[in-house]
Short mmCIF file of C-alpha atoms and ligand atoms in Angstrom, two decimals:
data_model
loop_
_atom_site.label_atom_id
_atom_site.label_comp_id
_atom_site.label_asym_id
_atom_site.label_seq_id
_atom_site.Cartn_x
_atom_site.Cartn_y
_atom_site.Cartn_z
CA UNK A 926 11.70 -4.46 3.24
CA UNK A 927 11.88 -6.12 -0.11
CA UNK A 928 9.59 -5.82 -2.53
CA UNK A 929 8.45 -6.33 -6.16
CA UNK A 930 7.17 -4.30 -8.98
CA UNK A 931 6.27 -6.16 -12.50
CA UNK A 932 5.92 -4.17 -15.42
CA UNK A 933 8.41 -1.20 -13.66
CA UNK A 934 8.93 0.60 -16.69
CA UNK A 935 4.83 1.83 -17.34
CA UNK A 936 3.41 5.09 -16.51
CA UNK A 937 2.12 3.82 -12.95
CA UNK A 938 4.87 1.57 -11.92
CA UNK A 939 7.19 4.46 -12.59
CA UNK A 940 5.43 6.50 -10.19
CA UNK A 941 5.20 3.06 -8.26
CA UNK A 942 8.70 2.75 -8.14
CA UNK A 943 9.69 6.08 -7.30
CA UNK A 944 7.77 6.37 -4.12
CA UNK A 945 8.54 2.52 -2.80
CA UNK A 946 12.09 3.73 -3.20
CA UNK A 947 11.26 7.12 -1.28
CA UNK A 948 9.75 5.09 1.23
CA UNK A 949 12.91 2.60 2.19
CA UNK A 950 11.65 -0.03 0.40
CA UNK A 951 14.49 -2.45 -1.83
CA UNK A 952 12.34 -2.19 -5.24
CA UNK A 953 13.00 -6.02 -7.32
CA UNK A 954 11.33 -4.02 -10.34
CA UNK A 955 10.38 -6.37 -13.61
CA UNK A 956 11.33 -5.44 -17.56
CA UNK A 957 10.90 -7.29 -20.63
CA UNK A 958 13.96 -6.18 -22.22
CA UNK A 959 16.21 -4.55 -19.03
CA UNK A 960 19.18 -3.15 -21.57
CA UNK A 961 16.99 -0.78 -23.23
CA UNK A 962 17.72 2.50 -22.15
CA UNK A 963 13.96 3.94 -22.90
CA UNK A 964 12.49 1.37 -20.20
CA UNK A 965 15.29 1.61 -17.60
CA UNK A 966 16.93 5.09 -17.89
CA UNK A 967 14.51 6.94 -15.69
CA UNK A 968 14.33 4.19 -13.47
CA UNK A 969 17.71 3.82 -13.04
CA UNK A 970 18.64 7.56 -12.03
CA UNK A 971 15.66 7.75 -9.08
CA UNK A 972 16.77 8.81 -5.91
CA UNK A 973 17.56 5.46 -3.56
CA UNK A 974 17.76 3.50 -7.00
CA UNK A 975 21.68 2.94 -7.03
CA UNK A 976 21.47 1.34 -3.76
CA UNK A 977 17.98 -0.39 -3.73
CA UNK A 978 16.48 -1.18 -6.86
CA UNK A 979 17.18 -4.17 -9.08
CA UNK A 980 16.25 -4.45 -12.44
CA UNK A 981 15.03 -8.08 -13.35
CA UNK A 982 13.99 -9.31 -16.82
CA UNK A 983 10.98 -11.60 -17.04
CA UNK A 984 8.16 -11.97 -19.35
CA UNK A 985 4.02 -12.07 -18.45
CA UNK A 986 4.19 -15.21 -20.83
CA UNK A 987 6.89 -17.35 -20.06
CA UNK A 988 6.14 -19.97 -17.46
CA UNK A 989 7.58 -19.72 -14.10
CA UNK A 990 9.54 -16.26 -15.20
CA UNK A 991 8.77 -14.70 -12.00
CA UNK A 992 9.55 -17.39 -9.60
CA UNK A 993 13.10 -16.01 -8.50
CA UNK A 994 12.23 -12.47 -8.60
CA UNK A 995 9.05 -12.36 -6.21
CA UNK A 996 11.49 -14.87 -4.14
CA UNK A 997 12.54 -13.24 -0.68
CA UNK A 998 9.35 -10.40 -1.42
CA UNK A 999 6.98 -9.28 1.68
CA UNK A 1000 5.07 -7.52 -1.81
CA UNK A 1001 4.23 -7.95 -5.22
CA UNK A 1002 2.65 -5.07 -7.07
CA UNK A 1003 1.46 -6.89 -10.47
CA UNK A 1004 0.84 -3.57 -12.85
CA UNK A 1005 2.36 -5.38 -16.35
CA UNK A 1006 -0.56 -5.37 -18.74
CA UNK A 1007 -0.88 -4.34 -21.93
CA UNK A 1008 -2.81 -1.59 -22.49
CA UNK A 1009 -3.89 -0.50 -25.76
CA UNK A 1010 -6.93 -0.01 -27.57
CA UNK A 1011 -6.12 -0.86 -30.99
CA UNK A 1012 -5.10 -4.36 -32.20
CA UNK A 1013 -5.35 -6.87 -34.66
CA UNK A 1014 -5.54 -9.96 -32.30
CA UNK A 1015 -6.99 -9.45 -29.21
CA UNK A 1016 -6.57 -12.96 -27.27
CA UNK A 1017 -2.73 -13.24 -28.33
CA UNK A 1018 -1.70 -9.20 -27.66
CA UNK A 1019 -4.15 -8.15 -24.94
CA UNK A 1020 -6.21 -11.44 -23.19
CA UNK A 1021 -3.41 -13.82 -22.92
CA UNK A 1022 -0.91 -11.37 -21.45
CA UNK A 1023 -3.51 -10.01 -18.96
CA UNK A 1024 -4.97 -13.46 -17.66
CA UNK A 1025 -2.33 -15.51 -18.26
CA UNK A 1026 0.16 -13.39 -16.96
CA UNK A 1027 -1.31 -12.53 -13.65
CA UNK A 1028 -1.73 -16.15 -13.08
CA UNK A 1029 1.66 -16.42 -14.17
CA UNK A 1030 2.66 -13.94 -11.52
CA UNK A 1031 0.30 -15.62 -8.66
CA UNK A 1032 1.67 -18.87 -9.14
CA UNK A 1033 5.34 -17.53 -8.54
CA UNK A 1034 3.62 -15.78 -5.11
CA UNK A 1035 2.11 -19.25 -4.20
CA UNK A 1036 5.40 -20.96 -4.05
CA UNK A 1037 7.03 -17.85 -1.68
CA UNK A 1038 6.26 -18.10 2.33
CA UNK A 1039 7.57 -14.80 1.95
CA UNK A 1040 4.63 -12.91 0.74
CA UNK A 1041 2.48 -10.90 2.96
CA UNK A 1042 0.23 -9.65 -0.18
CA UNK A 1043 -0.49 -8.90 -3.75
CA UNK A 1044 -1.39 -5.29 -4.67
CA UNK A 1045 -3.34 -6.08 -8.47
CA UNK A 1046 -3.49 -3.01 -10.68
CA UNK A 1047 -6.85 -3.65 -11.82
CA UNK A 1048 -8.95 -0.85 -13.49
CA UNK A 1049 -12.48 0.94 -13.54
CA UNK A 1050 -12.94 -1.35 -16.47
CA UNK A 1051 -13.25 -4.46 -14.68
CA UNK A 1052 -15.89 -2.49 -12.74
CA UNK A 1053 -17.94 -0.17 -14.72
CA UNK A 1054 -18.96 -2.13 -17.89
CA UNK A 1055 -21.83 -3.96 -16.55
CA UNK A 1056 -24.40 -2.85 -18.62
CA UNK A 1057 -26.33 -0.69 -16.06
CA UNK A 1058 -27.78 2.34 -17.12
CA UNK A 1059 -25.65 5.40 -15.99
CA UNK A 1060 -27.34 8.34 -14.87
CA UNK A 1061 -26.47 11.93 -12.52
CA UNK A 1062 -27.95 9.66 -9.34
CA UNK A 1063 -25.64 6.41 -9.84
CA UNK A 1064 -23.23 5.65 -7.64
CA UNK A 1065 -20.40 2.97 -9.19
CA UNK A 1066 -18.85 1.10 -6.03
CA UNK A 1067 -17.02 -1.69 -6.04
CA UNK A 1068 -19.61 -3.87 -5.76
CA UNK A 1069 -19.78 -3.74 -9.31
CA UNK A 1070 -17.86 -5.94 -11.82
CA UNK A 1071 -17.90 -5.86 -14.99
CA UNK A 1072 -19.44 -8.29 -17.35
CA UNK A 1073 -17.31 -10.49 -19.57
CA UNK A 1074 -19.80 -11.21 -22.23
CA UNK A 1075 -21.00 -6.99 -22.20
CA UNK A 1076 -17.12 -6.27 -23.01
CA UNK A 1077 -17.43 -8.75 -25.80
CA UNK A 1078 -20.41 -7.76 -27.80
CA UNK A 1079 -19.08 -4.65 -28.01
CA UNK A 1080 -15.41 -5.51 -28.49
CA UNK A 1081 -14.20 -3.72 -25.54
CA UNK A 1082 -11.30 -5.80 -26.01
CA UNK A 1083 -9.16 -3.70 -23.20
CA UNK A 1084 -11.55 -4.25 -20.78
CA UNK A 1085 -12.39 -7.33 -21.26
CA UNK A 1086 -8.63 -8.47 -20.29
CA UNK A 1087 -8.76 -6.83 -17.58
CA UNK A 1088 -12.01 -8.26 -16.52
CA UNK A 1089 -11.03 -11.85 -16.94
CA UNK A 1090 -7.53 -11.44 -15.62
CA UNK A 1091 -9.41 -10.09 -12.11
CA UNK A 1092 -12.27 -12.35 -11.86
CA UNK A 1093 -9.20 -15.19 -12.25
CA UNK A 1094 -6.97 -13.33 -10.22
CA UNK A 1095 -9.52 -13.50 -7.18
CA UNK A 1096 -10.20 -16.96 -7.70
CA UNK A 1097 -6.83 -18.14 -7.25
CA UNK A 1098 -5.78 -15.88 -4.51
CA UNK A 1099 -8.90 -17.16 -2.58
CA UNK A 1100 -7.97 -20.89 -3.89
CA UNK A 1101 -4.74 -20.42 -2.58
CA UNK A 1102 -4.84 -18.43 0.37
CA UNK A 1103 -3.14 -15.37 -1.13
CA UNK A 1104 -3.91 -11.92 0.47
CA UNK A 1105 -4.75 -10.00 -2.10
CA UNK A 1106 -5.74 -6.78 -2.92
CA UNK A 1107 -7.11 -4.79 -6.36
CA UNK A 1108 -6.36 -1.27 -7.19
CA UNK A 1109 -9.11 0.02 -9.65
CA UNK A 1110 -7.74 3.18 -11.20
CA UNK A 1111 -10.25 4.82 -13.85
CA UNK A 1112 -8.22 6.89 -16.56
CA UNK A 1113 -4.66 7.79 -14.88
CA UNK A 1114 -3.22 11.26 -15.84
CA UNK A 1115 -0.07 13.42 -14.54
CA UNK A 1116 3.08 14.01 -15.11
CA UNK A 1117 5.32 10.93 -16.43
CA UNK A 1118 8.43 9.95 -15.83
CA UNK A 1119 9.32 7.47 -18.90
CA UNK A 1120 9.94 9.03 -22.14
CA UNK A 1121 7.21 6.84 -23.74
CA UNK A 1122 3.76 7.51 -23.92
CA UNK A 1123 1.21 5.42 -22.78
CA UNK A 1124 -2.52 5.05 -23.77
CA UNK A 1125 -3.74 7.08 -21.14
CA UNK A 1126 -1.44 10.05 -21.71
CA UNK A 1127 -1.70 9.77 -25.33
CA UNK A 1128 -5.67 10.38 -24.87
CA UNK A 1129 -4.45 13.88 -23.11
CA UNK A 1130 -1.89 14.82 -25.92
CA UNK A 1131 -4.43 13.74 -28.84
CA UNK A 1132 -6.85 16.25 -27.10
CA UNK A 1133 -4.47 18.65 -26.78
CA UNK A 1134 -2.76 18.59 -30.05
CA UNK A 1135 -6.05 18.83 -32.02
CA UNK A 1136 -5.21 14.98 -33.63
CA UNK A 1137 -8.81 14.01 -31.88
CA UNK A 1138 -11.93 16.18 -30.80
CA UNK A 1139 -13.09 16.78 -27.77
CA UNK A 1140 -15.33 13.75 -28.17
CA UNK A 1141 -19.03 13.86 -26.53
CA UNK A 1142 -17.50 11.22 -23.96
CA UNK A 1143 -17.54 11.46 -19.97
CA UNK A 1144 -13.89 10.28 -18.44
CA UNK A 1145 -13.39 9.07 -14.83
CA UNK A 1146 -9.99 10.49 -14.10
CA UNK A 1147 -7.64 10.17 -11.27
CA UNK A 1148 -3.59 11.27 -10.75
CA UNK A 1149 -1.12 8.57 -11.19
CA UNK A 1150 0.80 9.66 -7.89
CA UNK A 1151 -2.59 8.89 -5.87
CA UNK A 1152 -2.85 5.79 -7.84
CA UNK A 1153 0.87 5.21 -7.04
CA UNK A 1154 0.33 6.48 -3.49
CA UNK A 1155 -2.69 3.62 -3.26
CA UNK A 1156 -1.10 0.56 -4.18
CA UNK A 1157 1.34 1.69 -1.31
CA UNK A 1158 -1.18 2.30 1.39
CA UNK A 1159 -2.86 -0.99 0.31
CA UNK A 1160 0.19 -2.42 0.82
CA UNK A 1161 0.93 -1.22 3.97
CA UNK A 1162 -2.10 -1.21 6.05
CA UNK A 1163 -3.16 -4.47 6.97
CA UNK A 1164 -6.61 -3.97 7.18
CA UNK A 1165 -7.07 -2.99 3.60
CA UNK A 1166 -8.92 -5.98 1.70
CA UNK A 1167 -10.78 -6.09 -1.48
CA UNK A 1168 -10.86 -3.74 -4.37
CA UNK A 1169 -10.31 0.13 -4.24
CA UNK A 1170 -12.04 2.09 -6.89
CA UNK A 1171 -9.90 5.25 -7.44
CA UNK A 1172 -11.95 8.24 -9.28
CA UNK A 1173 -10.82 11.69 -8.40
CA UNK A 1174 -13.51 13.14 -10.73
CA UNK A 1175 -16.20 11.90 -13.38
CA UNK A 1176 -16.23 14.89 -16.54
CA UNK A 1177 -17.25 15.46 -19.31
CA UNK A 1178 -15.28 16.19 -21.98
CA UNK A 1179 -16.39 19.62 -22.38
CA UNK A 1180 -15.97 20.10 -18.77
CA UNK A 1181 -11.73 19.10 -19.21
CA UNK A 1182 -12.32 21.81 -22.42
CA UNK A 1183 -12.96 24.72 -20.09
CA UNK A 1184 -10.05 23.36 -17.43
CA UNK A 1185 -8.12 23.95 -20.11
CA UNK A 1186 -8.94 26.61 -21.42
CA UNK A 1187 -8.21 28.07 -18.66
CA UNK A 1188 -5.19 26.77 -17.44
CA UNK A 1189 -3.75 27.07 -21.23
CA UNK A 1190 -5.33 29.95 -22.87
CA UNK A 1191 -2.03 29.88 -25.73
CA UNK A 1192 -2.76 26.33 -26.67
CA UNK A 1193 -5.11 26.11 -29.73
CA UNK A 1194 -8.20 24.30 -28.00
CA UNK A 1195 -11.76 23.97 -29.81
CA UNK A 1196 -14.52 26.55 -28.44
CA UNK A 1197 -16.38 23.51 -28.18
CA UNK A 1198 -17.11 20.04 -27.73
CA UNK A 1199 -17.18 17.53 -30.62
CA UNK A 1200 -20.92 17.12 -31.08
CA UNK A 1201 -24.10 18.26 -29.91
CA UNK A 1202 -25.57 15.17 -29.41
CA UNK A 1203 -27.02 14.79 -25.59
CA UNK A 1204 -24.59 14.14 -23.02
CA UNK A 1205 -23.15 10.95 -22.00
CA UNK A 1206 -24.49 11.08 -18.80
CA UNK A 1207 -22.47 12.52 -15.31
CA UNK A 1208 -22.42 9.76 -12.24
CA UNK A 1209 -20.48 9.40 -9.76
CA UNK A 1210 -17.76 6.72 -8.49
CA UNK A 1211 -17.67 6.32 -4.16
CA UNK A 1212 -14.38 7.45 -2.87
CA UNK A 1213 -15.48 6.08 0.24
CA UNK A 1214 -13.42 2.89 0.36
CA UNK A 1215 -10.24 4.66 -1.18
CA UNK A 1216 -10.23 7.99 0.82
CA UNK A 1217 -10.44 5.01 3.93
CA UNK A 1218 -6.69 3.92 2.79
CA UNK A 1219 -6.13 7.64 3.77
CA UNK A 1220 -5.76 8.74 -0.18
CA UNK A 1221 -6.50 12.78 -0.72
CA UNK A 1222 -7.13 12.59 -4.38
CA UNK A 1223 -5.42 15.33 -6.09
CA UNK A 1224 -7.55 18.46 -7.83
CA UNK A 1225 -8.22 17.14 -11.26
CA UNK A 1226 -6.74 20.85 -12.17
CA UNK A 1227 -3.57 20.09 -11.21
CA UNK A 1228 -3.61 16.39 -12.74
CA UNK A 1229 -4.09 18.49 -15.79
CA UNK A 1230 -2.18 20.83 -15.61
CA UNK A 1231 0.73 18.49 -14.53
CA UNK A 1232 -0.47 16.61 -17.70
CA UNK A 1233 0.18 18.91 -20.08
CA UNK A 1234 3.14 20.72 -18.19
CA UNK A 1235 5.09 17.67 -18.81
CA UNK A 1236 3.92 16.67 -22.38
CA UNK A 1237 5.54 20.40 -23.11
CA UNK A 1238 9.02 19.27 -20.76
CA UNK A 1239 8.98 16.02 -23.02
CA UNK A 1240 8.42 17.72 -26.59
CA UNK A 1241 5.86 16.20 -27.33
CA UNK A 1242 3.60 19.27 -27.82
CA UNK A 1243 5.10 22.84 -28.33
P1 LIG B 533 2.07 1.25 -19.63
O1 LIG B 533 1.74 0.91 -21.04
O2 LIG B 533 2.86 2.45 -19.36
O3 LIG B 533 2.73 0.01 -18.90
C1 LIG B 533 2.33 -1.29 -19.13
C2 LIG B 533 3.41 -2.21 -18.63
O4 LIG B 533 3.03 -3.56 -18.85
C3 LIG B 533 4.73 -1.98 -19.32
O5 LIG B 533 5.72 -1.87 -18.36
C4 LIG B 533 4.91 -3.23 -20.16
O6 LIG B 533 6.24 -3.67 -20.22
C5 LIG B 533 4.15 -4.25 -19.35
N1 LIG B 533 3.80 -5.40 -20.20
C6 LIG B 533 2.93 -5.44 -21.21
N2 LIG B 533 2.94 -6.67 -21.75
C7 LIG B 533 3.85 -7.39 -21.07
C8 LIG B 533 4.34 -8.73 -21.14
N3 LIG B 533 3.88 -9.61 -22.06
N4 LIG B 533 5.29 -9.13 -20.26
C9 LIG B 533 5.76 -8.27 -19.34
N5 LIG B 533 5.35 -7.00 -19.22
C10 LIG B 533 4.41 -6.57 -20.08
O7 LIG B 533 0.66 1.30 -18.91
P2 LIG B 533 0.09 1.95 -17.58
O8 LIG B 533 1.13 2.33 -16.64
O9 LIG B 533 -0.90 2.93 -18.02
O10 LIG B 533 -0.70 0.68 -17.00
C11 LIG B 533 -0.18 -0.12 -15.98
C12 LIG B 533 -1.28 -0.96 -15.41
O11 LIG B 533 -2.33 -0.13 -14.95
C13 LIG B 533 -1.92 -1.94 -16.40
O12 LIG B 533 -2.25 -3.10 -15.67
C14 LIG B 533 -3.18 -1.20 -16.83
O13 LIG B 533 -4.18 -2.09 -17.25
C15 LIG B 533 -3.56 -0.53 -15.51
N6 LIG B 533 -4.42 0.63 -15.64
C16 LIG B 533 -4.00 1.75 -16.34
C17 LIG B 533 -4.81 2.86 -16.41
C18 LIG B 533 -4.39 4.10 -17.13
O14 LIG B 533 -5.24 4.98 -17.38
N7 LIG B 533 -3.12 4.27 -17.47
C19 LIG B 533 -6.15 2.86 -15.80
C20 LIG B 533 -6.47 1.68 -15.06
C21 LIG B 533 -5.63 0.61 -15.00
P3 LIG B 533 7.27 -3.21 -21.34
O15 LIG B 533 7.78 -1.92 -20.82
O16 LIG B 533 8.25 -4.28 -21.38
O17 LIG B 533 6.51 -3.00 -22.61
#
């Protein structure tokens, strides 16, 4: 079975990647810039990627750039997004590359016969930021979506790409009768495979490293290899449909302070939390829809762990 993977060299699609190619699967796996050896490298020595994986160059914003590559695909797993936090234009680096782009990519998967579905890598933040109070009692589910205009008064400028891009994504897969599905990982961590870092990483190192306190924040975390693992089963069993929200645990910062603690009692870690102000309130996220794919979600104190274990293999923390 052939399928596709944009955006192969990220954190997730790595992970993506790796297991399609572990499965049997011929992997047609997008790059912006294939001859760079710190996008392709990695990807490149996988086992099963001599044989079955292809490296294709195309671009979120150039019209039309994925039309031969999703050609001849039963699947397209659209990951490519930026993700960042900090920027200087939002609509040109973040919003136009996110919407744009995954129409981009849904127009190529109109054109192919070929297709059986889409696997979107959404995120948590097309979901969470609706403005409803959180509290120890709320359940997030994926009846929620995010709010376009919340995102913008508060220039959540992340998430609101990735609100816009699935809210546009779903109306032109219904439009034009593509099956579709959305992956809605909250913040990924575990080990990584490229020798980049990515935002979500980065947040662990920063932690770790002492370059940000333990901020009074509460994270929704969940292991890139059951986020990798998900887009796979989504994939693969016909009956999925919809979104899948994918939260192993919601914690508080402080709570990932003592994890680590004790998991790393040589690393120079804070006693404590940033600030004592009150508590950004605990909730939870259902895992009913995603443990239905058949996903175990991994112990977050392994994801850590596995975290850290590699930021050490990689140098970037001694
Ligand atoms: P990475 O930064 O590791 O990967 C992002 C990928 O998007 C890169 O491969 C990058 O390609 C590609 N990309 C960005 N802009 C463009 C463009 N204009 N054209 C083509 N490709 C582009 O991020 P993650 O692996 O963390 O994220 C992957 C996906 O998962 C994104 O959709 C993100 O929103 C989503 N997500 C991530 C979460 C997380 O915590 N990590 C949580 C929830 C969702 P290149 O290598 O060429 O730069």
């Amino acid at each position: 079975k052939v399928v596709c993977v944009t955006g192969a060299s990220g954190y997730i699609a790595s992970w993506l990647v790796k297991l399609l190619l572990q499965h049997g699967y011929t992997v047609k796996a997008t790059v912006r810039d294939p001859n760079d050896p710190k996008k392709t490298e990695h990807l490149l020595t996988l086992d099963g990627a001599k044989e079955r994986l292809h490296l294709l160059k195309a671009d979120l914003l150039e019209e039309g750039s994925f039309d031969s590559v999703v050609d001849g695909c039963e699947g397209v797993f659209h990951t490519a997004s930026p993700f960042y936090h900090k920027v200087t234009d939002p609509q040109a680096e973040l919003i136009d590359p996110a919407v744009k782009g995954t129409l981009n990519v849904l127009r190529s998967c109109a054109k192919v016969q070929s297709i059986k579905r889409v696997v979107l890598t959404s995120s948590m933040v097309a979901v969470a930021f609706n403005g409803k109070p959180l509290a120890p009692d709320v359940v997030i589910d994926e009846t929620w979506f995010s709010n376009a205009a919340v995102c913008e008064k508060s220039k959540l400028w992340y998430m609101l790409s990735k609100t816009l891009a699935e809210e546009d994504a779903w109306k032109f897969a219904k439009e034009n009768a593509i099956d579709m599905v959305a992956i809605n990982p909250g913040l990924v961590i575990g080990p990584f495979l490229q020798p980049t870092l990515n935002t979500s990483v980065e947040t662990v190192l920063k932690l770790v490293n002492g370059a940000e306190r333990f901020p009074n924040i509460t994270y929704r975390l969940v292991d890139v290899r059951d986020v990798a693992n998900a887009h796979i089963l989504a994939f693969e069993n016909p009956s999925a449909s919809g979104r899948y929200c994918l939260v192993g645990r919601v914690m508080h910062s402080s709570e990932v302070l003592k994890i680590l603690h004790e998991l790393f009692p040589d690393l120079n870690l804070p006693e404590k939390c940033a600030d004592d102000k009150p508590f950004v309130p605990i909730y939870l996220v259902s895992k009913e829809r995603a443990e239905s794919l058949g996903l175990n979600f991994t112990p977050v104190e392994v994801s850590l762990k596995d975290t850290v274990e590699s930021l050490k293999e990689k140098n970037f923390l001694s």
